[in-house]
Short mmCIF file of C-alpha atoms and ligand atoms in Angstrom, two decimals:
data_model
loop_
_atom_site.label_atom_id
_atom_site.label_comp_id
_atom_site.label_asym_id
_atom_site.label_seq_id
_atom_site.Cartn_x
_atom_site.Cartn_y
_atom_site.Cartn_z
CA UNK A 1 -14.20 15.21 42.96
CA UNK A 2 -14.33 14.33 46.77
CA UNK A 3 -11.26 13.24 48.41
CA UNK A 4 -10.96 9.46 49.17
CA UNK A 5 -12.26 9.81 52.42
CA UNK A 6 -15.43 11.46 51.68
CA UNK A 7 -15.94 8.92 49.05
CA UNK A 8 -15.44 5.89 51.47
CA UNK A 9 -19.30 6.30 53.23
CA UNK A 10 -20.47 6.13 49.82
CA UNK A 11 -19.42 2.57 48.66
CA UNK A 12 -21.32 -0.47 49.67
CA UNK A 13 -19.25 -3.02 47.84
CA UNK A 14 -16.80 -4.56 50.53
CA UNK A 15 -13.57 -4.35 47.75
CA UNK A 16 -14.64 -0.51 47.69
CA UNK A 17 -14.12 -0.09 51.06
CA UNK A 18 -11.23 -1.84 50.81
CA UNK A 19 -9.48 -0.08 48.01
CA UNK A 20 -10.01 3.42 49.30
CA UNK A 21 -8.79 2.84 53.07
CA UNK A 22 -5.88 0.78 51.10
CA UNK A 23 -5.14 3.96 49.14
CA UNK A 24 -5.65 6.36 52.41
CA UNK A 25 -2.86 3.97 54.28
CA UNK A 26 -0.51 3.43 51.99
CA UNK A 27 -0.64 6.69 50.23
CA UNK A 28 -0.54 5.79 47.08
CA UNK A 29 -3.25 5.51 43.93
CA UNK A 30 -0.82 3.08 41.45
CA UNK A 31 -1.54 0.04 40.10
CA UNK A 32 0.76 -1.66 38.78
CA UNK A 33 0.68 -4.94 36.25
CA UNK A 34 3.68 -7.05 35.56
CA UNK A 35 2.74 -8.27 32.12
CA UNK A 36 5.20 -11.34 32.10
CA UNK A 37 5.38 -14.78 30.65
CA UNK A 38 6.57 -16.75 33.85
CA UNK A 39 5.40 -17.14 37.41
CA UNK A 40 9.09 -16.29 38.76
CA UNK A 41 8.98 -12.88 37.10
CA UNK A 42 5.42 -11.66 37.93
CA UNK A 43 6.13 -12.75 41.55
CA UNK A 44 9.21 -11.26 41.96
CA UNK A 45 7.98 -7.51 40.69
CA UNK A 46 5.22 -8.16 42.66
CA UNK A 47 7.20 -8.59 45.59
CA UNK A 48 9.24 -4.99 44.56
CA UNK A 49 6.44 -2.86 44.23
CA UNK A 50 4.06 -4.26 46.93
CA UNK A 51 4.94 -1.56 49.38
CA UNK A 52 3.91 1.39 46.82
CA UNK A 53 1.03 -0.15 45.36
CA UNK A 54 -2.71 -0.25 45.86
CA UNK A 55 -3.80 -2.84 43.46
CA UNK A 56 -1.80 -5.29 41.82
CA UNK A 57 -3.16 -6.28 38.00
CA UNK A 58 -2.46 -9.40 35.95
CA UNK A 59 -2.99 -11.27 33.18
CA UNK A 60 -3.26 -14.74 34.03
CA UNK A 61 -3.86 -16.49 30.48
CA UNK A 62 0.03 -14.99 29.63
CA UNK A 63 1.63 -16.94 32.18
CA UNK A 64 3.07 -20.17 30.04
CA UNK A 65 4.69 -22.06 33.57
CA UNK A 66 1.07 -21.25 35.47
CA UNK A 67 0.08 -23.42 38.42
CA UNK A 68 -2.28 -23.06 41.12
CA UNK A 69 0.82 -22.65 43.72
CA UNK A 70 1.25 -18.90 41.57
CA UNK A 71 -2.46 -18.06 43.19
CA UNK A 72 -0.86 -18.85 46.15
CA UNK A 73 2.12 -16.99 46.35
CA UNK A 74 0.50 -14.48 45.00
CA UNK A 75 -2.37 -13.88 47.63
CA UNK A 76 0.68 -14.45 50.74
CA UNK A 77 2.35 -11.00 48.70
CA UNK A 78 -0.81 -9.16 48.95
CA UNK A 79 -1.15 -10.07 52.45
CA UNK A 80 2.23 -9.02 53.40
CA UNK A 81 2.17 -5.96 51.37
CA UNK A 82 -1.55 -4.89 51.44
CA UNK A 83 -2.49 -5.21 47.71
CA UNK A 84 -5.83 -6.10 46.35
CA UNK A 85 -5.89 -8.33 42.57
CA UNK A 86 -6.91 -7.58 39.68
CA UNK A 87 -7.40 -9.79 36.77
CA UNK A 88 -7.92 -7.76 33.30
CA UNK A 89 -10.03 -10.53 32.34
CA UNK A 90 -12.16 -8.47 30.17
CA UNK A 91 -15.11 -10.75 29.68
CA UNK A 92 -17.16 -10.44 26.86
CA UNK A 93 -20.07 -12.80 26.66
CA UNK A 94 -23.28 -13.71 26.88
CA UNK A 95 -23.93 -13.81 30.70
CA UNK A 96 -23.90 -18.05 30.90
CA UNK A 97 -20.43 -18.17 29.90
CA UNK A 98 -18.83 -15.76 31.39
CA UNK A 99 -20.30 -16.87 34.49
CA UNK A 100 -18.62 -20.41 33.94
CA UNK A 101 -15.46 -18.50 32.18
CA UNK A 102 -15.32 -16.74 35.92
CA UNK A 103 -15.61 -19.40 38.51
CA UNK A 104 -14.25 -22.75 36.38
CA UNK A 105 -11.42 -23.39 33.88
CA UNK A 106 -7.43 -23.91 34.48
CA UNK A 107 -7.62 -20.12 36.90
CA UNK A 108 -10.66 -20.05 38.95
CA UNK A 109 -10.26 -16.17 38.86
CA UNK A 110 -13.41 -15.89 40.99
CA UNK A 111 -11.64 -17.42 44.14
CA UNK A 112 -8.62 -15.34 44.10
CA UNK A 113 -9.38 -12.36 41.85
CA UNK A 114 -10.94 -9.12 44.36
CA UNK A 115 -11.50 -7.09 41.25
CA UNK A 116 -12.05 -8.58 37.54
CA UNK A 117 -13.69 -6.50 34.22
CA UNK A 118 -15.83 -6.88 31.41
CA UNK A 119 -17.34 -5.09 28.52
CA UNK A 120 -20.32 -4.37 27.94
CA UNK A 121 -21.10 -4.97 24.59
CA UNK A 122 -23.19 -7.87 25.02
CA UNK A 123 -25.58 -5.99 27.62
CA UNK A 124 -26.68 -6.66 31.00
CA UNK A 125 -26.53 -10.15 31.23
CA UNK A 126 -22.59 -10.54 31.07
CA UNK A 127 -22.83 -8.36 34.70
CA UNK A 128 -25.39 -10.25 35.89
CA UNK A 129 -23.77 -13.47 34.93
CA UNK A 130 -20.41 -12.16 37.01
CA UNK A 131 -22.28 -11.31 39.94
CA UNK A 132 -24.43 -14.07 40.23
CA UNK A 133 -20.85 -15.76 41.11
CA UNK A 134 -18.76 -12.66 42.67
CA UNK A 135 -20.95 -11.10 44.94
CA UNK A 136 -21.08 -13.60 47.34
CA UNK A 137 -17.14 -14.01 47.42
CA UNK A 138 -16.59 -10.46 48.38
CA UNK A 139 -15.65 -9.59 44.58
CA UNK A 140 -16.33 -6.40 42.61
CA UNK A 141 -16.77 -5.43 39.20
CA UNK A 142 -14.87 -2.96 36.82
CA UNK A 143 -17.00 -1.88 33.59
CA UNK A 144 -14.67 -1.02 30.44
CA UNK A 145 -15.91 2.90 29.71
CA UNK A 146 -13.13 4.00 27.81
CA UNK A 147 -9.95 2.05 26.17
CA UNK A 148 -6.60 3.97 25.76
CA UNK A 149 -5.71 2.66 22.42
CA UNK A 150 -5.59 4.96 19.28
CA UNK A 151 -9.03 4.41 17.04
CA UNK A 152 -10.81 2.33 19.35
CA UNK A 153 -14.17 2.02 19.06
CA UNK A 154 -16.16 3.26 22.58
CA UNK A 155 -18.82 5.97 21.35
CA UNK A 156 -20.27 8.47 23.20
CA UNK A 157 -23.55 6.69 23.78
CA UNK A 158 -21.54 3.26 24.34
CA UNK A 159 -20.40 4.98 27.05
CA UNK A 160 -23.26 7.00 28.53
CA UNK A 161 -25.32 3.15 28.55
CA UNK A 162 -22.50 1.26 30.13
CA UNK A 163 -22.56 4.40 32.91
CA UNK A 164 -26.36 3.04 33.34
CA UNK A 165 -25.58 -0.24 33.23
CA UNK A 166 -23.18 0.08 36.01
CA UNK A 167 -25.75 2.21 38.13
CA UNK A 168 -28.40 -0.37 38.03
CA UNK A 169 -25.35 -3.24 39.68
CA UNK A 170 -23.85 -0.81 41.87
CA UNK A 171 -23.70 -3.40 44.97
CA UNK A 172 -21.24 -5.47 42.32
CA UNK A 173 -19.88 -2.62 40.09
CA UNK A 174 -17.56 -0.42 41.84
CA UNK A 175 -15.78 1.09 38.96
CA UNK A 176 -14.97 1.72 35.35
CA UNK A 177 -11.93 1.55 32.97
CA UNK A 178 -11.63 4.62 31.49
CA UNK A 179 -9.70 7.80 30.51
CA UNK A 180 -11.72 10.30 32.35
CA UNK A 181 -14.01 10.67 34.85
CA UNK A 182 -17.78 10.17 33.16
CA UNK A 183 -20.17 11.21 36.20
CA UNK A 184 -20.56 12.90 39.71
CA UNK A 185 -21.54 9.41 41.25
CA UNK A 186 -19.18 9.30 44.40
CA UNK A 187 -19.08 5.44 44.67
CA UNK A 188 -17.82 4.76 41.69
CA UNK A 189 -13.54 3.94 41.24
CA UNK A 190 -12.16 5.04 38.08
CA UNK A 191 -8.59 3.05 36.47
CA UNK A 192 -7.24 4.41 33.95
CA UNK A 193 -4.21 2.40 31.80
CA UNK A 194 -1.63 4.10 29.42
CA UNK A 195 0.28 6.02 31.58
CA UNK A 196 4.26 6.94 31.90
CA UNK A 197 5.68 9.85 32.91
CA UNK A 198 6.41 10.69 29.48
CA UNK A 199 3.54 11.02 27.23
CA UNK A 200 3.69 8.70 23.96
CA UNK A 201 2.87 5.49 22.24
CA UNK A 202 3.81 2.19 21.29
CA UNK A 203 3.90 0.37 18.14
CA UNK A 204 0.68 -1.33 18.98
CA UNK A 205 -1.79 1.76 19.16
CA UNK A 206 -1.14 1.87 23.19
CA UNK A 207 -1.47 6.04 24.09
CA UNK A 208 0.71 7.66 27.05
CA UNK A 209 -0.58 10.40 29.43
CA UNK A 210 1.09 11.20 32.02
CA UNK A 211 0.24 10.68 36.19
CA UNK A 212 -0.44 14.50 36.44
CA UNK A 213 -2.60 14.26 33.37
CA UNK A 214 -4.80 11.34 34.04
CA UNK A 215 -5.42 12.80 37.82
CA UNK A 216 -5.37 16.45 37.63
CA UNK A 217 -7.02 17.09 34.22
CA UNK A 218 -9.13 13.77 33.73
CA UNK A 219 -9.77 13.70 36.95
CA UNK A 220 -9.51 9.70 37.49
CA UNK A 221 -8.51 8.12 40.60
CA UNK A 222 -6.57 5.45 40.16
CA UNK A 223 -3.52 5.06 37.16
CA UNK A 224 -2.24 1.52 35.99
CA UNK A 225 1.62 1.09 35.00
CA UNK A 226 2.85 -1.46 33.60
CA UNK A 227 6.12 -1.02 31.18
CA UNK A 228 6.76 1.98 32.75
CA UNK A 229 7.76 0.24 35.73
CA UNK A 230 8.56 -3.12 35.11
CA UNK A 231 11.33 -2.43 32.68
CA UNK A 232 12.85 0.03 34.53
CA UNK A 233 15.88 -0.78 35.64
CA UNK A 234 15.46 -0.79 39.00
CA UNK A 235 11.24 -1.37 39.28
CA UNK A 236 11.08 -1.16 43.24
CA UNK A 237 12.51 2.81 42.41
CA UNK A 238 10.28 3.27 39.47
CA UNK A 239 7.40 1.91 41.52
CA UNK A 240 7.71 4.58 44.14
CA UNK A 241 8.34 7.23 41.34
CA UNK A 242 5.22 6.60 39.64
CA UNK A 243 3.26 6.09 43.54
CA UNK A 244 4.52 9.82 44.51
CA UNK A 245 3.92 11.33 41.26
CA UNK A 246 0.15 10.13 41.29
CA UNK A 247 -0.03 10.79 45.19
CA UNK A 248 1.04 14.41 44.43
CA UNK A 249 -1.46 14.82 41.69
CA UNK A 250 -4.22 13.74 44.24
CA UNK A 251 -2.77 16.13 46.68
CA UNK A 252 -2.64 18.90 44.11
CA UNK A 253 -5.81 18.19 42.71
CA UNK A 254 -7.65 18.57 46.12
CA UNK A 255 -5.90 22.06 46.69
CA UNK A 256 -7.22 23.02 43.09
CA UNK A 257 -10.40 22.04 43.91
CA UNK A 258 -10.65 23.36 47.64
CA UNK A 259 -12.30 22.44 50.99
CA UNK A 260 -15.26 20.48 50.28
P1 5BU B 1 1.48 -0.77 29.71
O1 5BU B 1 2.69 -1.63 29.67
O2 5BU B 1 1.56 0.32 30.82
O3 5BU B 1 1.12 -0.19 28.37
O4 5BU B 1 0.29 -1.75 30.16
C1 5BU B 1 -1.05 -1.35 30.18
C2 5BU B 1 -1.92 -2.46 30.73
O5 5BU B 1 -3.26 -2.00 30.83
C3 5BU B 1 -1.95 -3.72 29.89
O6 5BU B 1 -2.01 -4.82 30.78
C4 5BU B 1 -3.23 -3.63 29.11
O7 5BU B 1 -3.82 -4.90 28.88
C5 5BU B 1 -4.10 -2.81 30.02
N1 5BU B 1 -5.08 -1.93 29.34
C6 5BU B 1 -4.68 -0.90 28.52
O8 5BU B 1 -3.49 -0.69 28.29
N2 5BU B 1 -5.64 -0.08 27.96
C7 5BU B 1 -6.95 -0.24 28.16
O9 5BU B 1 -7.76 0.55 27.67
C8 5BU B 1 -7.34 -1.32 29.00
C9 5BU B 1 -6.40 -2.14 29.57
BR1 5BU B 1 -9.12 -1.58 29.34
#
């Protein structure tokens, strides 16, 4: 692994340039997502952990009081606090649709979304599809290489073909969902969800590592919180928990792995 600066001459998407000097400034490698039901209560964790965050992730189909003023308010937090977006969007189709399921619709997630995500079960064509509308906003594209709930279904070859997939879009792909890191490639960002500083699950199949875990052992870049965080009691503490635990891992990890 090379640090974040060594990494940074690597990436030709604009949102990976972005991300990493983000990360550099603000010291911090946490995402968080606010998985709530009303624009009040996204907005106002947002607002909490903005300072200690990199990326901020949503969920925009859970919001039930949604209007386009939420986009709004949203993008003026990231301004003031330096975020980039992230819809977990996870499209799935045949490239067509998802290219219309992207730009169109009630959200519009192409106009305010930096970073969205797809699988890529369907092949090629639902990247190409997404990029033939992203690209030219500025956006970037995260693959889904790994899932962190128990029995999923991502094979070993599953992954190895999305890790292709990815190379031959890497002007539009910057990244992958995953639980470890799955190649040398410098450019591209790895997320990784399920983490808390306890290891564990829920009653859904969702797995717990830990920061320390997911950086030092799996090697990944970036960790996403979400419950963890958000029902903390006091999320603008948590936030900064979680943002110096995976600094420290970062830190650690470069000692481990020495000058490079
Ligand atoms: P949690 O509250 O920290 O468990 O939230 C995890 C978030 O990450 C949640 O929004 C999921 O939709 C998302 N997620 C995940 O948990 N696991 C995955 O493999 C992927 C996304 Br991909």
């Amino acid at each position: 692994m090379l640090s974040y600066e060594d990494r940074l001459p690597h990436c030709t998407n604009p949102v990976a340039k972005k991300l990493l000097t983000l990360m550099i400034s603000k010291e911090s490698n946490l995402c968080v997502n606010p998985d709530l039901t009303t624009c009040e209560e996204v907005l106002t964790i947002a607002d909490k952990v903005g300072p200690s965050i990199c990326v901020l992730k949503t969920h925009v189909d859970i919001i039930n009081d949604f209007t386009p003023d939420f986009i709004k308010e949203l993008q003026q937090l990231a301004n003031k606090h330096q975020f980039l977006i992230f819809e977990d969007r996870k499209f799935a189709d045949i490239g067509n649709t998802v290219k219309l399921q992207y730009e169109h619709g009630i959200y519009h997630i192409a106009d305010w979304a930096h970073i969205t995500n797809a699988h890529t079960l369907p092949g090629p064509g639902v990247i190409e599809g997404l990029k033939s509308v992203g690209l030219s906003k500025g956006n970037a594209l995260l693959l889904l290489a790994q899932m962190s709930s128990k029995d999923n279904l991502f094979t070993h070859d599953y992954i190895h073909r999305t890790i292709k997939m990815a190379e031959q879009h890497k002007d539009f792909v910057i990244g992958f969902i995953a639980q470890q890191r799955l190649s040398d490639a410098p450019h591209f960002i790895y997320f990784t969800p399920g983490i808390k500083l306890q290891s564990g699950n829920d009653a859904l199949g969702q797995q717990y590592n830990t920061p320390e875990h997911a950086i030092i052992k799996n090697d990944v870049d970036i960790i996403i919180v979400g419950r963890g965080i958000f029902e903390a009691e006091n999320p603008e503490k948590e936030a900064e928990i979680y943002r110096q635990a995976g600094w420290n891992a970062y830190q650690k990890k470069l000692e481990l792995i020495g000058p490079t």
